[in-house]
XYZ file of C-alpha atoms in Angstrom:
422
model
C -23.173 -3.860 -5.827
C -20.423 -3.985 -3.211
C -18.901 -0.244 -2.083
C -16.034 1.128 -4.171
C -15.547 2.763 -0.808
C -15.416 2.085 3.052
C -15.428 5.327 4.892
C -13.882 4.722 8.014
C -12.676 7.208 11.431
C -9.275 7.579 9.770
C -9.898 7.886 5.559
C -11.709 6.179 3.038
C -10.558 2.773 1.786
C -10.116 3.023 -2.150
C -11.398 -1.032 -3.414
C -8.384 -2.127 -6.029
C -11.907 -3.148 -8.389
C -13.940 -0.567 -9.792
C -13.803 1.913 -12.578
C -15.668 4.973 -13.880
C -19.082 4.753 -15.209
C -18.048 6.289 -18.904
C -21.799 6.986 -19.642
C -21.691 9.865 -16.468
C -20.959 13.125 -17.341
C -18.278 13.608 -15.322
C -16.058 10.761 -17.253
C -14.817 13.539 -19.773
C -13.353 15.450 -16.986
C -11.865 12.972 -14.973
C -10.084 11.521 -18.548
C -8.577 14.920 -18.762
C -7.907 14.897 -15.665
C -5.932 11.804 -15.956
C -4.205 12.896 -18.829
C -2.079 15.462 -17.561
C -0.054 11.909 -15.721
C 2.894 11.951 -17.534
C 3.925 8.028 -17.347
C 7.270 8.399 -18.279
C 6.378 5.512 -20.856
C 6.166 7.374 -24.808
C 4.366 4.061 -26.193
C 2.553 2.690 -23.125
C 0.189 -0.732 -23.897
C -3.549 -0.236 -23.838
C -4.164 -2.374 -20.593
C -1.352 -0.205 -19.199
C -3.350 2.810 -19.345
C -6.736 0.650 -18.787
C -5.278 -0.503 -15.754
C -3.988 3.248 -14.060
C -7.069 5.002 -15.261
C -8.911 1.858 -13.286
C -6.934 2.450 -10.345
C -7.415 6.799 -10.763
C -11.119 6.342 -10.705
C -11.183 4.570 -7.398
C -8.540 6.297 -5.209
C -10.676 9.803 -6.858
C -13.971 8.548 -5.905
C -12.915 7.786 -2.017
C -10.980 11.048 -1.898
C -13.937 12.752 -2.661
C -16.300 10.389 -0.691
C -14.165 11.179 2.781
C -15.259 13.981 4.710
C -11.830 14.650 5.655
C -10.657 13.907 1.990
C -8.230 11.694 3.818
C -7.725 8.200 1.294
C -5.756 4.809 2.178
C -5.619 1.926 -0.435
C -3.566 -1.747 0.031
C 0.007 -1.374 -1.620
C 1.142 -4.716 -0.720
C 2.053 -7.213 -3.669
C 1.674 -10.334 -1.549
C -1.783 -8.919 -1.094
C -2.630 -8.402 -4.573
C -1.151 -12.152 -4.939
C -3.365 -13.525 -2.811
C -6.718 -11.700 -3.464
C -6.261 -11.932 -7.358
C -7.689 -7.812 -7.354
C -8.753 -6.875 -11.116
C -6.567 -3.834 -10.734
C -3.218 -5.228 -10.566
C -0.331 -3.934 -7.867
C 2.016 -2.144 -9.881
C -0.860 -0.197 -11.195
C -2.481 1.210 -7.974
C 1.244 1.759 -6.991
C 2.021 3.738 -9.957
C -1.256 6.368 -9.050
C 0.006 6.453 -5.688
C 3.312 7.478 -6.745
C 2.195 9.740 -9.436
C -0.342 11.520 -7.410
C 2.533 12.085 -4.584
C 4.701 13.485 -7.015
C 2.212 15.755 -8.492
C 1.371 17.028 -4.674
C -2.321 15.656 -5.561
C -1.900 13.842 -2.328
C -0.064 14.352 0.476
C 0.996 12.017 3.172
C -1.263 12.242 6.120
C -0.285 10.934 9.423
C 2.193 7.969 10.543
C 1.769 4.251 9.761
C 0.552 2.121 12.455
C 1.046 -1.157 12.470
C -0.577 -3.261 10.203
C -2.503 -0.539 8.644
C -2.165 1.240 5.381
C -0.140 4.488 5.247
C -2.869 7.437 4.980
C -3.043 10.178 2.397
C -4.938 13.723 1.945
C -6.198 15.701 -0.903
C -4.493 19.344 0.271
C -7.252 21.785 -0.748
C -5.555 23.322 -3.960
C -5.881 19.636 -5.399
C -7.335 19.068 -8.658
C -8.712 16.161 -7.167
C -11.242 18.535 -5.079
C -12.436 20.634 -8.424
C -16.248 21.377 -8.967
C -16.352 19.949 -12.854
C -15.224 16.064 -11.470
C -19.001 15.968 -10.464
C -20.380 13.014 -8.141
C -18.499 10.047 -9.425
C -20.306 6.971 -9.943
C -18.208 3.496 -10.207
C -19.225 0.290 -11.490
C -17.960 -2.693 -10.451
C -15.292 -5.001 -11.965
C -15.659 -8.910 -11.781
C -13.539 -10.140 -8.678
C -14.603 -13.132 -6.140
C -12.476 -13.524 -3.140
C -9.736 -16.357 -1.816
C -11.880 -19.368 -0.993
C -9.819 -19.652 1.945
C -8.550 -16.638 3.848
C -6.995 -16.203 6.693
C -7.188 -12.578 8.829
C -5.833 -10.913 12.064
C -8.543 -10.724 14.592
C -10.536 -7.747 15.417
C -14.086 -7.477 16.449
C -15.210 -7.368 13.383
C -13.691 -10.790 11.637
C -14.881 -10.606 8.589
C -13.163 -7.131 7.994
C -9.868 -8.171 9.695
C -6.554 -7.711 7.591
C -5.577 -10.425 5.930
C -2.637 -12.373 7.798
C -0.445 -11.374 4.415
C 2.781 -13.033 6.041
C 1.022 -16.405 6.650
C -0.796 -16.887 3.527
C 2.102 -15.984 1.539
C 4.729 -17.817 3.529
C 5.443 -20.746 0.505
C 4.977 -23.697 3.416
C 1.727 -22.305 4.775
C 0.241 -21.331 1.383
C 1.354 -24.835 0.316
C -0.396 -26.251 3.428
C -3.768 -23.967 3.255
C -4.141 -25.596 -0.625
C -3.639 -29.102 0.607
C -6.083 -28.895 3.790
C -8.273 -26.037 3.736
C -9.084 -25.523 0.301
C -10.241 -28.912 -0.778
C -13.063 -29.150 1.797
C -14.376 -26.135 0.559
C -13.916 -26.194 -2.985
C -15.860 -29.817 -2.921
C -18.845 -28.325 -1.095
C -19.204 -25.556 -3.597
C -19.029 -27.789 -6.346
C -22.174 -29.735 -4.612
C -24.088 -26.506 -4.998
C -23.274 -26.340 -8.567
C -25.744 -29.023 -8.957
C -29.153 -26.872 -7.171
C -30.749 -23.666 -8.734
C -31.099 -20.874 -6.517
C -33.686 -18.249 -6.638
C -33.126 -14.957 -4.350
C -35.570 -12.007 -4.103
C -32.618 -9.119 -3.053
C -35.676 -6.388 -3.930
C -38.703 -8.219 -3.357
C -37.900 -9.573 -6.941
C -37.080 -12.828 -8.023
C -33.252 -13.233 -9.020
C -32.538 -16.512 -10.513
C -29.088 -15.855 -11.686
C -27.116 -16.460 -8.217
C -24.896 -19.565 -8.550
C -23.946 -19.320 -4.099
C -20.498 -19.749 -3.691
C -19.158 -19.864 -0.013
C -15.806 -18.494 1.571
C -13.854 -19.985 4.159
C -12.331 -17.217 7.012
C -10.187 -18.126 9.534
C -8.559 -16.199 12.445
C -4.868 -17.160 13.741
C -4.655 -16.296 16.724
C -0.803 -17.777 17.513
C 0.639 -14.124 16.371
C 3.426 -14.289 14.895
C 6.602 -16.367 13.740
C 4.970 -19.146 15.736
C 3.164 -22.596 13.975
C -0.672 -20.462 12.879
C -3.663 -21.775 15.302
C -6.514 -21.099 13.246
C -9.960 -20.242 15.018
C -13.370 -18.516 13.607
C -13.694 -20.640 10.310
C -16.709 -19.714 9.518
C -17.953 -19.807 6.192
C -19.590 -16.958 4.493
C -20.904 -16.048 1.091
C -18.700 -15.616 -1.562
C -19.912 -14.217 -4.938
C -23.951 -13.465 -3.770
C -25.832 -11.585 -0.758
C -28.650 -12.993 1.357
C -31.762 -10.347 0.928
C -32.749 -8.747 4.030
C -34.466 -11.200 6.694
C -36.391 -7.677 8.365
C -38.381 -7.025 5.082
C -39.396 -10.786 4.393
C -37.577 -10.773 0.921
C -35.001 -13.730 2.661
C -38.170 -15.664 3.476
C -39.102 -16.028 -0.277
C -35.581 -17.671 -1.298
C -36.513 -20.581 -3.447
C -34.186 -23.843 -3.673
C -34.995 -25.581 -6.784
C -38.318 -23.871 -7.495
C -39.198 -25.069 -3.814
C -40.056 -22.683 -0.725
C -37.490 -22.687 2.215
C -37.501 -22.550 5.719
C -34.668 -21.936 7.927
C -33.719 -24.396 10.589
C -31.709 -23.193 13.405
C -29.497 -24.745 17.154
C -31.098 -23.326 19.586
C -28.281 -21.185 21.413
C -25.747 -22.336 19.375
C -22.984 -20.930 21.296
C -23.976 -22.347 24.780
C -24.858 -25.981 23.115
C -21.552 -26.054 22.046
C -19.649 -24.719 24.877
C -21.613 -27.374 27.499
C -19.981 -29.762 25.391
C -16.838 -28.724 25.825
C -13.891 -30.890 27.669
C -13.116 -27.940 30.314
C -15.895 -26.225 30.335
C -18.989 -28.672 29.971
C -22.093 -28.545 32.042
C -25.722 -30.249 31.529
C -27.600 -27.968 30.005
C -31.153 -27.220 31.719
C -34.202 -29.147 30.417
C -36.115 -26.073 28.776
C -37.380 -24.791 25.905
C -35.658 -21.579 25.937
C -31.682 -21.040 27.040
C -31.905 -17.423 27.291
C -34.718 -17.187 29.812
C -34.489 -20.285 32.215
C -34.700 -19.876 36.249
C -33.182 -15.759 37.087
C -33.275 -14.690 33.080
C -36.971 -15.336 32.888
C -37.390 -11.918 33.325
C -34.856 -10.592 31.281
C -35.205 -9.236 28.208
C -34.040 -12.059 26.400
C -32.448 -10.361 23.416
C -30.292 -8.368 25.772
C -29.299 -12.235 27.508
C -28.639 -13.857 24.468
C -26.267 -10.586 23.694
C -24.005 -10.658 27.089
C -24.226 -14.316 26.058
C -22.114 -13.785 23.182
C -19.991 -10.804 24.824
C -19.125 -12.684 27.536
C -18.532 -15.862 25.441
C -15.885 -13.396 23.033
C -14.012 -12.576 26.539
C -15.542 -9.306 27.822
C -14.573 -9.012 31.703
C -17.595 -10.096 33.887
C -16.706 -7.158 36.235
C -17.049 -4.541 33.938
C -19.729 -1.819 35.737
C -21.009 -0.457 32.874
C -22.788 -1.979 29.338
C -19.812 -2.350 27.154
C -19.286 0.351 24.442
C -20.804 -1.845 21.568
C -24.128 -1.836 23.133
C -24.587 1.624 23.212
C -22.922 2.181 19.597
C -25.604 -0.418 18.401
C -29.114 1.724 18.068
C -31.153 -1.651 18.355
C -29.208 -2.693 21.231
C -29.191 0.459 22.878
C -33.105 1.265 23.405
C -32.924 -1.802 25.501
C -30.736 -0.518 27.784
C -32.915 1.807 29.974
C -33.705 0.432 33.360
C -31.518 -2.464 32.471
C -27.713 -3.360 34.664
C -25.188 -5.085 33.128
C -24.135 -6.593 36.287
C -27.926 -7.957 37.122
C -27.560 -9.831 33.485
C -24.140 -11.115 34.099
C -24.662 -12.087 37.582
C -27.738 -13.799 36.354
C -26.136 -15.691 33.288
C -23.453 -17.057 35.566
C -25.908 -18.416 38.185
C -27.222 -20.811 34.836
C -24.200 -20.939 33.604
C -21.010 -21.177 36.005
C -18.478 -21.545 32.892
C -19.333 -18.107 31.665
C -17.305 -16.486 34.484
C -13.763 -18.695 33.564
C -13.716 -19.288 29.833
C -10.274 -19.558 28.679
C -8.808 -17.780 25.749
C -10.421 -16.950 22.475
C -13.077 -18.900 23.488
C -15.618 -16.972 21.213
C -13.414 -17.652 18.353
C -12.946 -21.302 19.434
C -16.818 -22.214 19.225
C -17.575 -20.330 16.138
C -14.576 -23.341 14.697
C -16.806 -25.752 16.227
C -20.054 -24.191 15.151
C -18.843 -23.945 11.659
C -17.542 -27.309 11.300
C -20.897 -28.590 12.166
C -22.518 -26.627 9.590
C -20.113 -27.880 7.166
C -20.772 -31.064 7.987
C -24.766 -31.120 8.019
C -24.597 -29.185 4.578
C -22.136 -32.009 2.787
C -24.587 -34.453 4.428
C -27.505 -33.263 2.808
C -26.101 -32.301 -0.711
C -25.292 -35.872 -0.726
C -28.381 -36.354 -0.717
C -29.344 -34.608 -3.847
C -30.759 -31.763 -1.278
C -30.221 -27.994 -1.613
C -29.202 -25.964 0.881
C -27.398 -22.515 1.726
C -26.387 -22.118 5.236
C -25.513 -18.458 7.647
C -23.523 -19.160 10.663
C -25.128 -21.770 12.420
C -28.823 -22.251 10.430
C -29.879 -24.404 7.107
C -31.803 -22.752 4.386
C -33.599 -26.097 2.994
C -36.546 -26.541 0.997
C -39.568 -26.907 3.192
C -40.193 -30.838 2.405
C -36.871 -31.663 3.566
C -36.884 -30.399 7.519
C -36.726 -33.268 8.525
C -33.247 -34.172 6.454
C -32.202 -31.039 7.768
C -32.418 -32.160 11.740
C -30.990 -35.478 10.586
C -28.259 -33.959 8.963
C -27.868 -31.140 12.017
C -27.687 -34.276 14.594
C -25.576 -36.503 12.602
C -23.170 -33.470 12.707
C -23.060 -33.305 16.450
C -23.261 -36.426 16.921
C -20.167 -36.785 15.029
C -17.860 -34.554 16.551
C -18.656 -36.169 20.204
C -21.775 -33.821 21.407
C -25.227 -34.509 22.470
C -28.377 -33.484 20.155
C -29.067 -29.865 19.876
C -32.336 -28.117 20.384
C -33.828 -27.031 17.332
C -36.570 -24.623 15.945
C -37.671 -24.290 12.516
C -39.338 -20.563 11.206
């Protein structure tokens, strides 16, 4: 089930989709609760009640989820407009406003820019009493935009949503005429392959995958959008965890898979690039050719990305993220960050004078391709699923799967990619 909550530095993020689980023990008391809201409304609909108690449960639960008991939700219509939440706008906006008014929340902080306005649970809060239990939430039906477009952070997938563009009539006129279409065609393809998932080491064979399209603009703003990123990413399922082995037993039509990946994706792409092209080396590994031979490679094929997402070559240190990242970080000891990119760049000359949003640039690139090899093999009454730049195929059809991986290149002006299957 996807969080009600996302606990972040400054206050839990209350999800406009989930509701109490009335079979908990707590419901009775958080019903009472909730019925000390006068509405100002003597003969208020079912569903309008349905709707704020919806919207109670969830800004509750992350209230009492924060450590700080500090809560921020999205009171936006255009949002609400464009993600189709099950809890509709005026409804989260009346709890806001209620709980305000009541002193159940207080306002906590100043807005920043494009971030929600943060409130606080003051101690003497009903919110915080004993008798409300541990809430438990269930989950309400909701799928999101099959095209989105965000703000770039680090994180793109978790970037706001560029509100302004996508409800701007023109551009939300143009996004349905050229972005959705592509999209909405290759998920119909799937429509046609069973899918079996083991998210527990158990078989699931009630996923239908549906993919989502996100796309960064990075033009800011009141300028024409220049959309980067574009990758595609699940939208209604979750792949099981690749660590535990429970990805490896995905079935497409009753068939075992195998993954087929581009070898070093990001570096095939980029020595195909107008600017910035180069030959690549004749080897069977990119990460640990000529002075990264003895590197650890998964600490290459990191600065590899960093550098490739625009992180200064003459940093001294390892860059925050490594550190932050527990897997990452044992690797560090012993290790220079200058030795790796020093070493990179003697391979790889372009790595030291990328232009801008270069990451974001190939990941378009990378994603078209995987767009393409997909439609070419659905086609061809194949299943497949894809993550960022593998195929998930069945393991008779590999060798469609290179085909349709080099067709892909091939089309978009680049040379054959290396590939590995496993």
């Amino acid at each position: 089930m996807t969080k009600s909550h996302n606990q972040g530095a400054e206050g839990t993020f209350a999800v406009p989709r989930f509701t109490l689980d009335e079979s908990r023990s707590e419901s009775e008391a958080i019903q009472k609760l909730f019925n000390k809201i006068d509405w100002d409304n003597k003969r208020p609909r079912r569903d309008f009640l349905e709707y704020r108690f919806q919207a109670f449960c969830t800004i509750v639960e992350a209230v009492r989820r924060d450590q700080d008991r500090v809560v921020h939700t999205i009171l936006n219509k255009s949002h609400y407009d464009i993600s189709h939440w099950p809890i509709p706008y005026r409804a989260m906006k009346d709890v806001m406003n209620k709980l305000r008014e009541l002193k159940w929340l207080v306002k906590d902080g100043d807005r920043k820019q494009h971030r929600n306005l943060r409130f606080k649970a003051p101690p003497y809060s009903p919110l915080l009493r004993k008798n409300l239990g541990n809430m438990k939430l269930v989950e309400l039906h909701w799928e999101p935009p099959t095209v989105s477009i965000r703000r770039g952070t680090t994180d793109l997938v978790r970037a706001p949503l560029d509100v302004e563009l996508m409800a701007n009539a023109k551009w939300k006129a143009w996004i349905q005429k050229h972005l959705v279409p592509d999209m909405e065609d290759l998920n119909d393809k799937l429509l046609d392959h069973h899918f079996t998932f083991y998210p527990f080491g158990k078989a699931n064979e009630y996923e239908q995958p549906q993919y989502q399209r996100i796309y960064t603009n990075v033009s800011k703003y009141n300028q024409e959008p220049q959309l980067l990123h574009g990758r595609i990413y699940p939208k209604n399922f979750m792949f099981p965890s690749k660590e535990r082995g429970w990805r490896q037993m995905t079935k497409i039509n009753s068939e075992p898979t195998v993954e087929v990946d581009v070898h070093a994706s990001s570096l095939t792409i980029l020595s195909n690039d107008y600017h910035h092209g180069f030959n690549l080396p004749d080897t069977a590994d990119l990460y640990q050719y000529g002075p990264l031979e003895h590197l650890n490679r998964q600490l290459v094929k990191k600065v590899t990305q960093t550098l490739v997402n625009g992180v200064s070559i003459n940093m001294k240190h390892w860059p925050p993220s490594f550190k932050e990242d527990p897997k990452t970080a044992v690797l560090l000891e012993g290790q220079k960050w200058s030795e790796y990119v020093s070493a990179l760049i003697s391979v790889y000359p372009s790595l030291g004078s990328l232009r801008d949003n270069m990451g974001m640039e190939l990941m378009w690139r990378e994603s078209n391709i995987i767009i393409h090899a997909m439609n070419a093999l659905l086609d061809e009454g194949i299943g497949c699923l894809s993550l960022h730049d593998c195929l998930i195929v069945p393991v008779k059809n590999v060798k469609d799967a290179k085909e349709a991986f080099y067709s892909a290149y091939e089309s978009k002006g680049m040379v054959r990619p290396k590939l590995s299957v496993g």
